[in-house]
Coordinates of C-alpha atoms and ligand atoms in Angstrom, one line a residue:
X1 CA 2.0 -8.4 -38.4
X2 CA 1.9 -4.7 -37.7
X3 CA 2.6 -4.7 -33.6
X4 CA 4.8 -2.1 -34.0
X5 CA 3.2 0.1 -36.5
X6 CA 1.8 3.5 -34.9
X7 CA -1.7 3.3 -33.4
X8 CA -4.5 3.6 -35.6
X9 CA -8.0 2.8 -34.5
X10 CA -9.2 1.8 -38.2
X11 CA -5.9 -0.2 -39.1
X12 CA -6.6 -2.6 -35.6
X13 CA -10.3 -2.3 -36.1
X14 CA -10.2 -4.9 -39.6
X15 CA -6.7 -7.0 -38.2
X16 CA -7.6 -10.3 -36.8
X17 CA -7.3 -10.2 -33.2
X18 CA -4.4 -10.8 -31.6
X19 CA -3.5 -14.3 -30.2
X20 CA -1.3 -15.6 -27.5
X21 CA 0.5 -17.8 -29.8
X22 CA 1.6 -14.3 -31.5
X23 CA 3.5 -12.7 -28.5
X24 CA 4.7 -15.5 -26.9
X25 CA 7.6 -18.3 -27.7
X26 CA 8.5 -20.0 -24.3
X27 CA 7.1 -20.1 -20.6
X28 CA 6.9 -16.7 -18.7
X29 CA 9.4 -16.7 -17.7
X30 CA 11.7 -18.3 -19.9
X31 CA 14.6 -19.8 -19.3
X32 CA 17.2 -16.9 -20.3
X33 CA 15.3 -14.3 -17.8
X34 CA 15.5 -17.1 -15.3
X35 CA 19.2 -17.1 -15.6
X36 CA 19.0 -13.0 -15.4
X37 CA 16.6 -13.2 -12.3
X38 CA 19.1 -15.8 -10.1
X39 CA 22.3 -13.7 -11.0
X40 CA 19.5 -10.4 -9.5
X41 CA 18.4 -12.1 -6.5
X42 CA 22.6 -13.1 -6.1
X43 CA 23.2 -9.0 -6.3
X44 CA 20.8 -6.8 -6.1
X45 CA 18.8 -5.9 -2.5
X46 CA 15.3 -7.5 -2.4
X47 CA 14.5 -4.0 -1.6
X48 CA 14.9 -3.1 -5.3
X49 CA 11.8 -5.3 -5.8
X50 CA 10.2 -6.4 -9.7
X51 CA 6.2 -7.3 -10.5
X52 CA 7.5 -9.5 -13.3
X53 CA 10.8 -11.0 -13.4
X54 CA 10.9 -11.6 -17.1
X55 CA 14.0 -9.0 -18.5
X56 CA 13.3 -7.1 -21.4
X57 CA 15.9 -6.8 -24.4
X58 CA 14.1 -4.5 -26.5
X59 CA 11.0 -2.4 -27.2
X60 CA 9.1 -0.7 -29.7
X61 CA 6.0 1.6 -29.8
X62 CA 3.5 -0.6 -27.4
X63 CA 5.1 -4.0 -27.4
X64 CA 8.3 -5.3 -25.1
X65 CA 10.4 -8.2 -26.1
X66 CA 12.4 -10.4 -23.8
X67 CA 15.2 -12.1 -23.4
X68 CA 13.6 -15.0 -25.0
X69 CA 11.8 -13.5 -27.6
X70 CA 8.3 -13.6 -25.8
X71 CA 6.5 -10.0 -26.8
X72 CA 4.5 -8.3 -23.9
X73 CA 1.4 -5.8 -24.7
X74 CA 3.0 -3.3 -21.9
X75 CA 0.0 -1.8 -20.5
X76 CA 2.2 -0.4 -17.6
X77 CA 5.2 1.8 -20.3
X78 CA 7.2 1.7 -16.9
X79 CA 4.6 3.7 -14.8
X80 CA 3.5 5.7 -17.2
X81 CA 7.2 7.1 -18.5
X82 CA 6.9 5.6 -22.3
X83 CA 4.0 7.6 -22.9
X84 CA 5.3 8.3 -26.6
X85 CA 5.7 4.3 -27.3
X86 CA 9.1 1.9 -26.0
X87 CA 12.4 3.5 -28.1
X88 CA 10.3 6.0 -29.9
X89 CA 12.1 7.2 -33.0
X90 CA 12.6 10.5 -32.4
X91 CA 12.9 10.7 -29.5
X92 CA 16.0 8.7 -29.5
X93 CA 17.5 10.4 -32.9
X94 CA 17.0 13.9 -30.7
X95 CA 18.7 12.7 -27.8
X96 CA 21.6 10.2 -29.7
X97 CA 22.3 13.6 -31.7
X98 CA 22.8 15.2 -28.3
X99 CA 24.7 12.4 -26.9
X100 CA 27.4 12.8 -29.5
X101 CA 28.0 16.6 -29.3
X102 CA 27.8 17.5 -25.4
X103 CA 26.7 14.7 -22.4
X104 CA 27.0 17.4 -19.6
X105 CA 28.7 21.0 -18.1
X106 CA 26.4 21.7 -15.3
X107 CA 24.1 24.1 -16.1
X108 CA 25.0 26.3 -13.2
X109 CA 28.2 26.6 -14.1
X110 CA 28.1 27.1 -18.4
X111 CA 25.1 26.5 -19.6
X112 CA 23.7 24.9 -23.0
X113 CA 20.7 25.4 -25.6
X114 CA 17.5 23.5 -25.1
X115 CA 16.9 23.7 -20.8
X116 CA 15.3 27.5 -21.3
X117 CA 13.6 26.3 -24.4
X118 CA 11.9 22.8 -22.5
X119 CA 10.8 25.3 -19.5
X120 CA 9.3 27.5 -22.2
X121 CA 7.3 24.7 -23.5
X122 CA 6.5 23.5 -19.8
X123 CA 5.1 27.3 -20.0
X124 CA 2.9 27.3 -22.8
X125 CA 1.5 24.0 -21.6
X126 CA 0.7 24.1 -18.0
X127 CA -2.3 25.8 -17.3
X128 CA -2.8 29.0 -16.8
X129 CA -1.4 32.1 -19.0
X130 CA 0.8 33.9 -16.0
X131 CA 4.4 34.1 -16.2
X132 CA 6.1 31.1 -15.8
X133 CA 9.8 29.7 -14.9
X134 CA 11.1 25.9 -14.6
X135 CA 13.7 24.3 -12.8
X136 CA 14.9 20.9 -13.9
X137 CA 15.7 17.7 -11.2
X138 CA 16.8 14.3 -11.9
X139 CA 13.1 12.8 -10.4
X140 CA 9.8 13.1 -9.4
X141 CA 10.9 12.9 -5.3
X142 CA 13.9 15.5 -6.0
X143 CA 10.8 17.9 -8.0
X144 CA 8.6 17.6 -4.9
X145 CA 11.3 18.3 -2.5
X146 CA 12.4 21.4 -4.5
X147 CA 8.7 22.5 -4.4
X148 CA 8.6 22.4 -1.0
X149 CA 11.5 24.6 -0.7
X150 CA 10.2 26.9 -2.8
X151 CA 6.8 26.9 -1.1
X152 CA 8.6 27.7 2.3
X153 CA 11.0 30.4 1.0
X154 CA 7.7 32.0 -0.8
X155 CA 6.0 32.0 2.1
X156 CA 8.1 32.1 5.4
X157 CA 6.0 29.1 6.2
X158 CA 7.2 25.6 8.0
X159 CA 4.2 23.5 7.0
X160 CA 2.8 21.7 3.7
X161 CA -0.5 19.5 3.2
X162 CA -0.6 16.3 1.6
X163 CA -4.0 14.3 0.8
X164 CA -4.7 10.9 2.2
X165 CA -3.7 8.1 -0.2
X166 CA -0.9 10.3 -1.6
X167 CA 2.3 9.3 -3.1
X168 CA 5.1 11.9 -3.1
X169 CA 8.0 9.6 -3.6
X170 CA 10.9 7.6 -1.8
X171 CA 13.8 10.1 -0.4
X172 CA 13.6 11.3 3.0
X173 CA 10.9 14.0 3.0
X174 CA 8.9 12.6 0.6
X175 CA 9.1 9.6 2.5
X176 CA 6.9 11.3 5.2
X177 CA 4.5 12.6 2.7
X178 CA 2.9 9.4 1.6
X179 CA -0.2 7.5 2.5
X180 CA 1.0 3.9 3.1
X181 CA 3.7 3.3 5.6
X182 CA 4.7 -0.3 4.5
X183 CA 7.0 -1.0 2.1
X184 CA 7.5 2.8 1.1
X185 CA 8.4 4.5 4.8
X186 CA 8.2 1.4 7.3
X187 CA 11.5 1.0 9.4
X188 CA 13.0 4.0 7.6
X189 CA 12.0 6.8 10.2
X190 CA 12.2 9.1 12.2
X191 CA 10.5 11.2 9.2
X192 CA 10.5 14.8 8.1
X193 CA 8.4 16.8 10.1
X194 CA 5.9 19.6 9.5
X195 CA 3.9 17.5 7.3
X196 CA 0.2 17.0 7.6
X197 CA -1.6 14.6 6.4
X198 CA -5.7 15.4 5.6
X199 CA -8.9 14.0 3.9
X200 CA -9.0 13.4 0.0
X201 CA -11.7 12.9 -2.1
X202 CA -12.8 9.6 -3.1
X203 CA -16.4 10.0 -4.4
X204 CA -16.3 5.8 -4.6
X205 CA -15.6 6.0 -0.7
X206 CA -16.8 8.8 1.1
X207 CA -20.0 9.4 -0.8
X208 CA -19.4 13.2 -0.4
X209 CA -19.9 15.2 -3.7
X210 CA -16.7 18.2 -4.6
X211 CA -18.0 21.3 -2.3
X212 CA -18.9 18.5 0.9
X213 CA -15.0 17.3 0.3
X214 CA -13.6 20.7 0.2
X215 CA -15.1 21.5 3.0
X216 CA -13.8 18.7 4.9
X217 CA -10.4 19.1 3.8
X218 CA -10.3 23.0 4.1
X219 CA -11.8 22.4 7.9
X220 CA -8.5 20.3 8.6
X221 CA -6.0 22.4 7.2
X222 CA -7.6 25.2 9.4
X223 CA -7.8 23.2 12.2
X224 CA -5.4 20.8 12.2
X225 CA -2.1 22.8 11.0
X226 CA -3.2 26.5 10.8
X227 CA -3.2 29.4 8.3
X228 CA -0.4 31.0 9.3
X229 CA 2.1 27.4 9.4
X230 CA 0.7 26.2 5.7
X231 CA 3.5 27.2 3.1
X232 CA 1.9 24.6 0.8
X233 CA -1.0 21.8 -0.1
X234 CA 0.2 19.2 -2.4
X235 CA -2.4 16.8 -4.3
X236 CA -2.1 14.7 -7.5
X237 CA -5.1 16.0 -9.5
X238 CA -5.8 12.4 -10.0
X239 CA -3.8 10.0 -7.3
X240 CA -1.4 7.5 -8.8
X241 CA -0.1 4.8 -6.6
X242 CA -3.5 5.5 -4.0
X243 CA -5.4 3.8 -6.8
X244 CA -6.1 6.5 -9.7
X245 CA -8.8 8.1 -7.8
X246 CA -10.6 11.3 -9.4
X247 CA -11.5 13.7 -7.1
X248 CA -15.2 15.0 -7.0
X249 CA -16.5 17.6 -9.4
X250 CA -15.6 21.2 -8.0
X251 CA -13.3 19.8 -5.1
X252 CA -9.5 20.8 -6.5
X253 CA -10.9 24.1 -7.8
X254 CA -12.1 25.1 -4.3
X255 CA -9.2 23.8 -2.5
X256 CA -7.4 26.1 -5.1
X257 CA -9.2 29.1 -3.7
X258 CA -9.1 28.7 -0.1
X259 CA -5.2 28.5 -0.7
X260 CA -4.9 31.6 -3.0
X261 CA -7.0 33.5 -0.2
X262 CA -5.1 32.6 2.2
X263 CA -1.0 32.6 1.1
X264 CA -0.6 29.0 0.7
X265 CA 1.2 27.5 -2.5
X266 CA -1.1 25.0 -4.2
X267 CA 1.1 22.4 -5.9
X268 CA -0.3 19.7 -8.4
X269 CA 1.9 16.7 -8.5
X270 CA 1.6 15.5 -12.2
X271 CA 4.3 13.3 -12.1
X272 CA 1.9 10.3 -13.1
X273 CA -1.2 12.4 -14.6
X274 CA 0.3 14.9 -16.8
X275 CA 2.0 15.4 -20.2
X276 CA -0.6 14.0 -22.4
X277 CA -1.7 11.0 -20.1
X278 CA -5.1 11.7 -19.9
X279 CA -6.1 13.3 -23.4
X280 CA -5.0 16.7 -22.2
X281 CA -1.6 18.3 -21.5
X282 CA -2.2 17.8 -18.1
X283 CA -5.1 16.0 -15.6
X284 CA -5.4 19.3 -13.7
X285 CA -7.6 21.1 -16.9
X286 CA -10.2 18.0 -16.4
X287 CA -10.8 19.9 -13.4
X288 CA -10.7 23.6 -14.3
X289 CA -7.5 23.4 -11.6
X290 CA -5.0 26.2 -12.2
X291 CA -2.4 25.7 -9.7
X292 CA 0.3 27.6 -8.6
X293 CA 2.9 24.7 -9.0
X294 CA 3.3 21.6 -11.5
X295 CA 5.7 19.2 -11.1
X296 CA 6.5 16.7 -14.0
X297 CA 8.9 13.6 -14.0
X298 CA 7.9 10.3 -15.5
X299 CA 6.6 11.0 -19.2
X300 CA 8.5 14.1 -19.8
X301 CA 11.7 12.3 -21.7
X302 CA 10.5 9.4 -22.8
X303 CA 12.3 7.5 -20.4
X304 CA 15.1 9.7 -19.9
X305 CA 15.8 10.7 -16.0
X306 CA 14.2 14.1 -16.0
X307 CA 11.7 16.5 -13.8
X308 CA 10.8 19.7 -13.2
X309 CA 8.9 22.2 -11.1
X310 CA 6.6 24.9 -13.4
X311 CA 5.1 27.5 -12.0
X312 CA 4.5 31.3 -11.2
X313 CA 7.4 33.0 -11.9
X314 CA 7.7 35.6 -8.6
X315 CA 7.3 31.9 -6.5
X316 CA 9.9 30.4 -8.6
X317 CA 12.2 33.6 -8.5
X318 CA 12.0 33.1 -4.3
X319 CA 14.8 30.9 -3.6
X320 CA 18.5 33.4 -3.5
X321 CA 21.5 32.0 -6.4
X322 CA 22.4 28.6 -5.9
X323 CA 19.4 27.7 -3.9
X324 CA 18.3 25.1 -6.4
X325 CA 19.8 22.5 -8.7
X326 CA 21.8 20.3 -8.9
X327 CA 25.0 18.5 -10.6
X328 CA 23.0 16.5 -13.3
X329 CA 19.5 18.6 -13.3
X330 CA 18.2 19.4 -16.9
X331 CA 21.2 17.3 -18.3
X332 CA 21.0 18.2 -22.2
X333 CA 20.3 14.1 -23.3
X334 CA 17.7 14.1 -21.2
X335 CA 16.2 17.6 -22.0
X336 CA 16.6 17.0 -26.1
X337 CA 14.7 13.8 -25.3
X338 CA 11.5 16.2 -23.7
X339 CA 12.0 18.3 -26.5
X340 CA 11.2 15.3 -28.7
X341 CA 8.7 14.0 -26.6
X342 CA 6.8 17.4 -27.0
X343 CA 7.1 17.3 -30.4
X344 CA 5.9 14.4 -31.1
X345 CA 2.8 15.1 -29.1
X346 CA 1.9 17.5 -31.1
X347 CA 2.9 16.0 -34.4
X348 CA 1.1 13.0 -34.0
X349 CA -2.1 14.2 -32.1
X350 CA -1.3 12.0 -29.2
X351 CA -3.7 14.1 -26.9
X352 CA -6.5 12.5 -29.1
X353 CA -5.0 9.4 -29.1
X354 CA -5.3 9.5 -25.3
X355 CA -8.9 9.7 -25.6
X356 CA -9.2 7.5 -28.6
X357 CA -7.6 4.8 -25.8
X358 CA -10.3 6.1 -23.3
X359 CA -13.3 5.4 -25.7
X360 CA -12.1 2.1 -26.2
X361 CA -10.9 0.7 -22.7
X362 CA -13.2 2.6 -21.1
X363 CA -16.1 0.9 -23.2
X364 CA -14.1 -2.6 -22.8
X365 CA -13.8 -2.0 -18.9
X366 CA -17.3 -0.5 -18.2
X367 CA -18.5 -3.9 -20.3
X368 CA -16.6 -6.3 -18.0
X369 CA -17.9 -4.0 -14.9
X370 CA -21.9 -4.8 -15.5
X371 CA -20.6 -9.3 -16.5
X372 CA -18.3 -9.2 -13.3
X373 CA -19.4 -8.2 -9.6
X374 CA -16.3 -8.0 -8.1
X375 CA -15.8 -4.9 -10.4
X376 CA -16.5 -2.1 -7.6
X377 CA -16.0 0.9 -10.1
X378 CA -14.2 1.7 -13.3
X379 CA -12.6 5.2 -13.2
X380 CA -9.8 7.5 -14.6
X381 CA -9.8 9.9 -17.8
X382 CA -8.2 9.0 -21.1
X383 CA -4.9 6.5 -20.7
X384 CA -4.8 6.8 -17.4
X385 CA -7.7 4.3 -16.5
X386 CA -8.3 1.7 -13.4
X387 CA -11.0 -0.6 -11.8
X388 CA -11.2 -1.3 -8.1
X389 CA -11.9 -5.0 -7.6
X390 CA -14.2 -5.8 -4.0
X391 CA -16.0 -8.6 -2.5
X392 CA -19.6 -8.7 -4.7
X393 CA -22.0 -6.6 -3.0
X394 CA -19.8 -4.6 -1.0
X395 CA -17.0 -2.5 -1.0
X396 CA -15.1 -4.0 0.7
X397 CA -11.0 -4.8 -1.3
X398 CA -11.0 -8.2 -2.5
X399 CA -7.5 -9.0 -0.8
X400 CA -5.2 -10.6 -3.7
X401 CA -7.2 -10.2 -6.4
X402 CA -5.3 -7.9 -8.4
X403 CA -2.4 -9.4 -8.1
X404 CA -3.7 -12.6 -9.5
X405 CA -5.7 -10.7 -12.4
X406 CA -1.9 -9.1 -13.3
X407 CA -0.2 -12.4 -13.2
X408 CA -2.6 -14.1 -15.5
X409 CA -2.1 -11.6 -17.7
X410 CA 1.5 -11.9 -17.7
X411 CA 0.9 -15.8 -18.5
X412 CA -0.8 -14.1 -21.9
X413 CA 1.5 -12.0 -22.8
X414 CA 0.3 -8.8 -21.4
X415 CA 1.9 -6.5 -18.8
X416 CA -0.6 -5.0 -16.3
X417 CA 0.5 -2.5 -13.1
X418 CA -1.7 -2.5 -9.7
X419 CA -2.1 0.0 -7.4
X420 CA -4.1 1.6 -4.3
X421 CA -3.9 2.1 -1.1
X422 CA -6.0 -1.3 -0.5
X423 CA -4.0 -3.6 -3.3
X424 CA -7.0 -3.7 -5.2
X425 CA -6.9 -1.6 -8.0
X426 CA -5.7 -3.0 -11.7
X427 CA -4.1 0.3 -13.5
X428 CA -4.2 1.0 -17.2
X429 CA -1.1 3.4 -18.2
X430 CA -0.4 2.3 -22.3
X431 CA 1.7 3.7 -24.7
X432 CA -0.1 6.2 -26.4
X433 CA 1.2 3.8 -29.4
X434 CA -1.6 0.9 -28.0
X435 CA -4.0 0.2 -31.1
X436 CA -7.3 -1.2 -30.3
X437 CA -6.7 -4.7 -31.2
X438 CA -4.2 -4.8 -28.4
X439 CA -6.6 -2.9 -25.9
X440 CA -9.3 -5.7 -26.9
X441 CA -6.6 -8.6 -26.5
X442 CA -5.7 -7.8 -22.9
X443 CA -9.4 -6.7 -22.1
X444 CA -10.1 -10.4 -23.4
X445 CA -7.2 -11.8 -21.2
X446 CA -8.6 -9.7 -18.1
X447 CA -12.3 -11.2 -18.2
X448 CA -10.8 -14.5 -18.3
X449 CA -9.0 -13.7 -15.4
X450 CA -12.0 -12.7 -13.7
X451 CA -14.3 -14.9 -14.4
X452 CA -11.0 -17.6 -12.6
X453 CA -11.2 -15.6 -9.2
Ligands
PLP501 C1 6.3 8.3 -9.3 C2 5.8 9.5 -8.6 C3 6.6 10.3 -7.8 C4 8.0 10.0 -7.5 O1 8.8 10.1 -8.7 P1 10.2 9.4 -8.8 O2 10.8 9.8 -10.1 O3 10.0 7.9 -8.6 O4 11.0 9.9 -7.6 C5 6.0 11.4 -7.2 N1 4.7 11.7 -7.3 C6 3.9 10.9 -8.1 C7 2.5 11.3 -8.3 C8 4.4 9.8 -8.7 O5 3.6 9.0 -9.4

C-alpha cells in the first residue's frame, strides 16, 4: 500500500480505491485517545477547544496515525500548515541539522545565517519586483500586529480597514479585527480601537460583480473612517475562517489603487492563502493583486512556529532600531525548516501539484454540487477549495450541516475542517502529498454524508 508514497496522479489513478477497512483498526475514537482526551478535559481549559479528539502519534506525507493505529486522510494539514506533507523529509533533516548546531541567540542581539536568506526568498516570491525586506514573528496574529505598526509609523495614521468576514487572529488587537464576535472576541473586550470594519466581496452573496464591490467598499472607507485616519486596509485575498470566499474579478486590484492614490498601506493577509496553497506562490497573483504588504505564518515551516511580514522596503525601513522583533522571531529551527519548505516547492513542482489537486476535487466537488441541492456553491482555487451547504432552493445556511458532514467523515477515516462566518462551509486544505485516490475516497465518504442529511 503506497499511502505514504509522494502524490502522483497516474500511480492513484490504476490503485484500487481506498477502503475504510485500510485506515482504520478500532472505533473513532479509540480507546487509547479516549484515555488522552479524559486526562485533556482534567487539564487543559475548554477554551483550548479540538474538532476531533482522536490524538495523533505520527504522520507522513497526507496520512495521520493515532494513538491506536487508525490512519486519517488529513484533508485539514492543521489549517493549512503541512502544506509540504505531515513530517516531510527534508524538511525535518534541514531543521534536525539546525537543531543540533545552534537552537537560538536572538537575532537582535548576534545574529545567524539563513533569516536574511528566507526574507530573500520571501522577496523573489511575493509579488511584485520592488525592493523588498522581511521581518520574522512567532505567528500569524504577532505578523498582523507588526503590520499594523508598520502601516501607522509609514503613515502617521491611527486607522486600518478590515473586510467583513475577516479573520486576523486571537491576541488583543487582532482580536478586534475579526468578523465573528463569538467564540474568537466575545467576553474578552474592551477591544483595540481605530479599527473599521467594511463590506467584502462575496459574489455568492451580494450579487455585485468586482468594480460594483469596490465601489462599495472604497465609498465606506471614505465615508466611514476618512482619508486622512487610514494608515492601512487589510484583506485576505481569498478569506480563510469567513468561509474561503474569492472575491469578484477586478475587486482587490481596485481596492489596491484607491489605497496607493491615496497613502494607505494595502496589506494581504496570506497567512491561510499563500506559499503554494492555491497552485501559485501566493492567492494574491490569481487576482493581478500587488500589495504593499504580505504577511505569511501557517505553511511557511512546515509546521514550525514561524511568520513574517514582506513588503516594500522604504515601508519596512519605517519603524526606528528595536521597533520590531522579538525574543524568539526568525528562530534558526524554524527558519532552516522554511528554507526546506521552499526548496521543496520548487523541487517537487508542488505549485502544479496544487492545481493537479484543483482539477481533481474541484471536478469531484462540482459532481456532488449538480446530485446534491444543499450544495449552494463550490468555490476556491487549487488546494484551497470549499462548498457552502444551504437549505435547497435558497441560500439560506443549513444550520449543522457541516458539522455533521465532518463528523461522518471522521467515522471513515478522513479529517475534514469547516469554516465561515455562517458554520456552513466544509473546507478542503490537503497536503500537497494527497494523491487522487485519497481525494476520490473522502469525495466518496462526503456524498454519503450528504445524501444522510
Ligand atoms: C490563522 C490565521 C491568522 C492567525 O494566525 P495565528 O498563527 O493563529 O496567530 C491570521 N490570518 C489568517 C488569514 C489566518 O488564517
Amino acid at each position: 500500500m503506497t499511502l505514504t508514497a509522494p502524490a502522483a496522479a497516474h500511480e492513484a489513478a490504476h490503485a484500487p480505491e481506498l477502503t475504510r477497512a485500510e485506515l482504520l483498526r478500532t472505533e473513532v475514537p479509540g480507546p487509547e485517545s479516549r484515555r488522552l482526551h479524559a486526562e485533556r478535559l482534567e487539564h487543559v481549559p475548554q477554551g483550548v477547544s479540538w474538532a476531533l479528539p482522536v490524538y495523533i502519534e505520527s504522520g507522513s506525507g497526507a496520512i495521520l496515525t493515532d494513538v491506536d493505529g487508525n490512519r486519517f486522510v488529513d484533508l485539514g494539514s492543521g489549517i493549512g500548515v503541512t502544506t509540504v506533507g505531515h513530517a516531510d523529509p527534508a524538511v525535518v533533516a534541514a531543521a534536525s541539522a539546525q537543531l543540533a548546531r545552534l537552537t537560538h541567540t536572538l537575532y537582535t542581539v548576534t545574529p545567524y545565517r539563513g533569516y536574511a536568506e528566507l526574507a530573500a526568498k520571501l522577496a523573489e516570491r511575493t509579488p511584485g519586483d520592488h525592493a523588498k525586506k522581511t521581518l520574522f514573528v512567532n505567528s500569524g496574529a504577532e505578523a498582523v500586529e507588526n503590520a499594523v505598526k508598520i502601516a501607522r509609523k509609514h503613515t502617521g495614521r491611527r486607522a486600518v480597514a478590515v473586510l467583513d468576514h475577516a479573520f486576523h487572529g486571537r491576541t488583543m488587537l487582532t482580536m478586534a479585527m475579526n468578523h465573528k464576535a463569538a467564540p474568537y472576541g466575545t467576553g474578552f473586550g474592551p477591544f483595540a480601537g481605530d479599527v473599521h470594519r467594511v463590506p467584502n466581496s462575496y459574489p455568492y452573496r451580494d450579487g455585485l460583480d468586482g468594480a460594483e464591490a469596490a465601489a462599495r467598499t472604497i465609498a465606506y472607507l471614505e465615508r466611514r473612517i476618512g482619508v486622512g485616519e487610514l494608515a492601512a486596509v487589510i484583506a485576505e485575498p481569498i478569506q480563510g475562517e469567513g468561509g474561503f470566499i474569492v472575491p469578484a474579478e477586478g475587486y482587490l486590484p481596485a481596492l489596491q489603487r484607491w489605497a496607493s492614490a491615496n497613502g494607505v498601506v494595502f496589506v494581504a493577509d496570506e497567512i491561510q492563502s499563500g506559499l503554494a496553497r492555491t497552485g501559485r506562490w501566493f492567492a494574491s497573483e490569481h487576482f493581478g493583486l500587488v500589495p504593499d504588504l504580505v504577511l505569511t505564518a501557517k505553511g511557511i515551516a512546515g509546521g514550525l512556529p514561524l511568520a513574517g511580514v514582506t513588503g516594500r522596503a522604504e515601508i519596512m525601513d519605517s519603524a526606528l532600531p528595536g521597533g520590531l522583533g522579538g525574543t524568539f522571531g526568525g528562530n534558526p529551527v524554524a527558519v532552516a525548516a522554511a528554507l526546506a519548505v521552499f526548496e521543496q516547492i520548487e523541487r517537487d513542482g508542488l505549485l502544479a501539484e496544487a492545481e493537479r489537486i484543483g482539477a481533481t476535487l474541484g471536478g469531484l466537488l462540482a459532481e456532488l454540487a449538480r446530485r446534491h441541492a444543499v450544495v449552494g456553491e463550490v468555490r476556491g482555487h487549487g488546494a484551497m477549495l470549499a462548498f457552502e451547504l444551504v437549505e435547497p432552493g435558497t441560500k439560506t445556511p443549513l444550520a449543522g450541516a457541516a458539522q455533521r458532514v465532518a463528523a461522518h467523515a471522521a467515522q471513515q477515516g478522513v479529517l475534514l475542517l469547516t469554516a465561515g462566518s455562517y458554520d456552513n462551509v466544509i473546507r478542503f486544505l490537503p497536503t500537497l502529498r494527497t494523491d487522487d485516490r485519497m481525494l476520490r475516497y473522502a469525495v466518496a465518504v462526503i456524498d454519503e454524508a450528504l445524501a444522510g442529511l
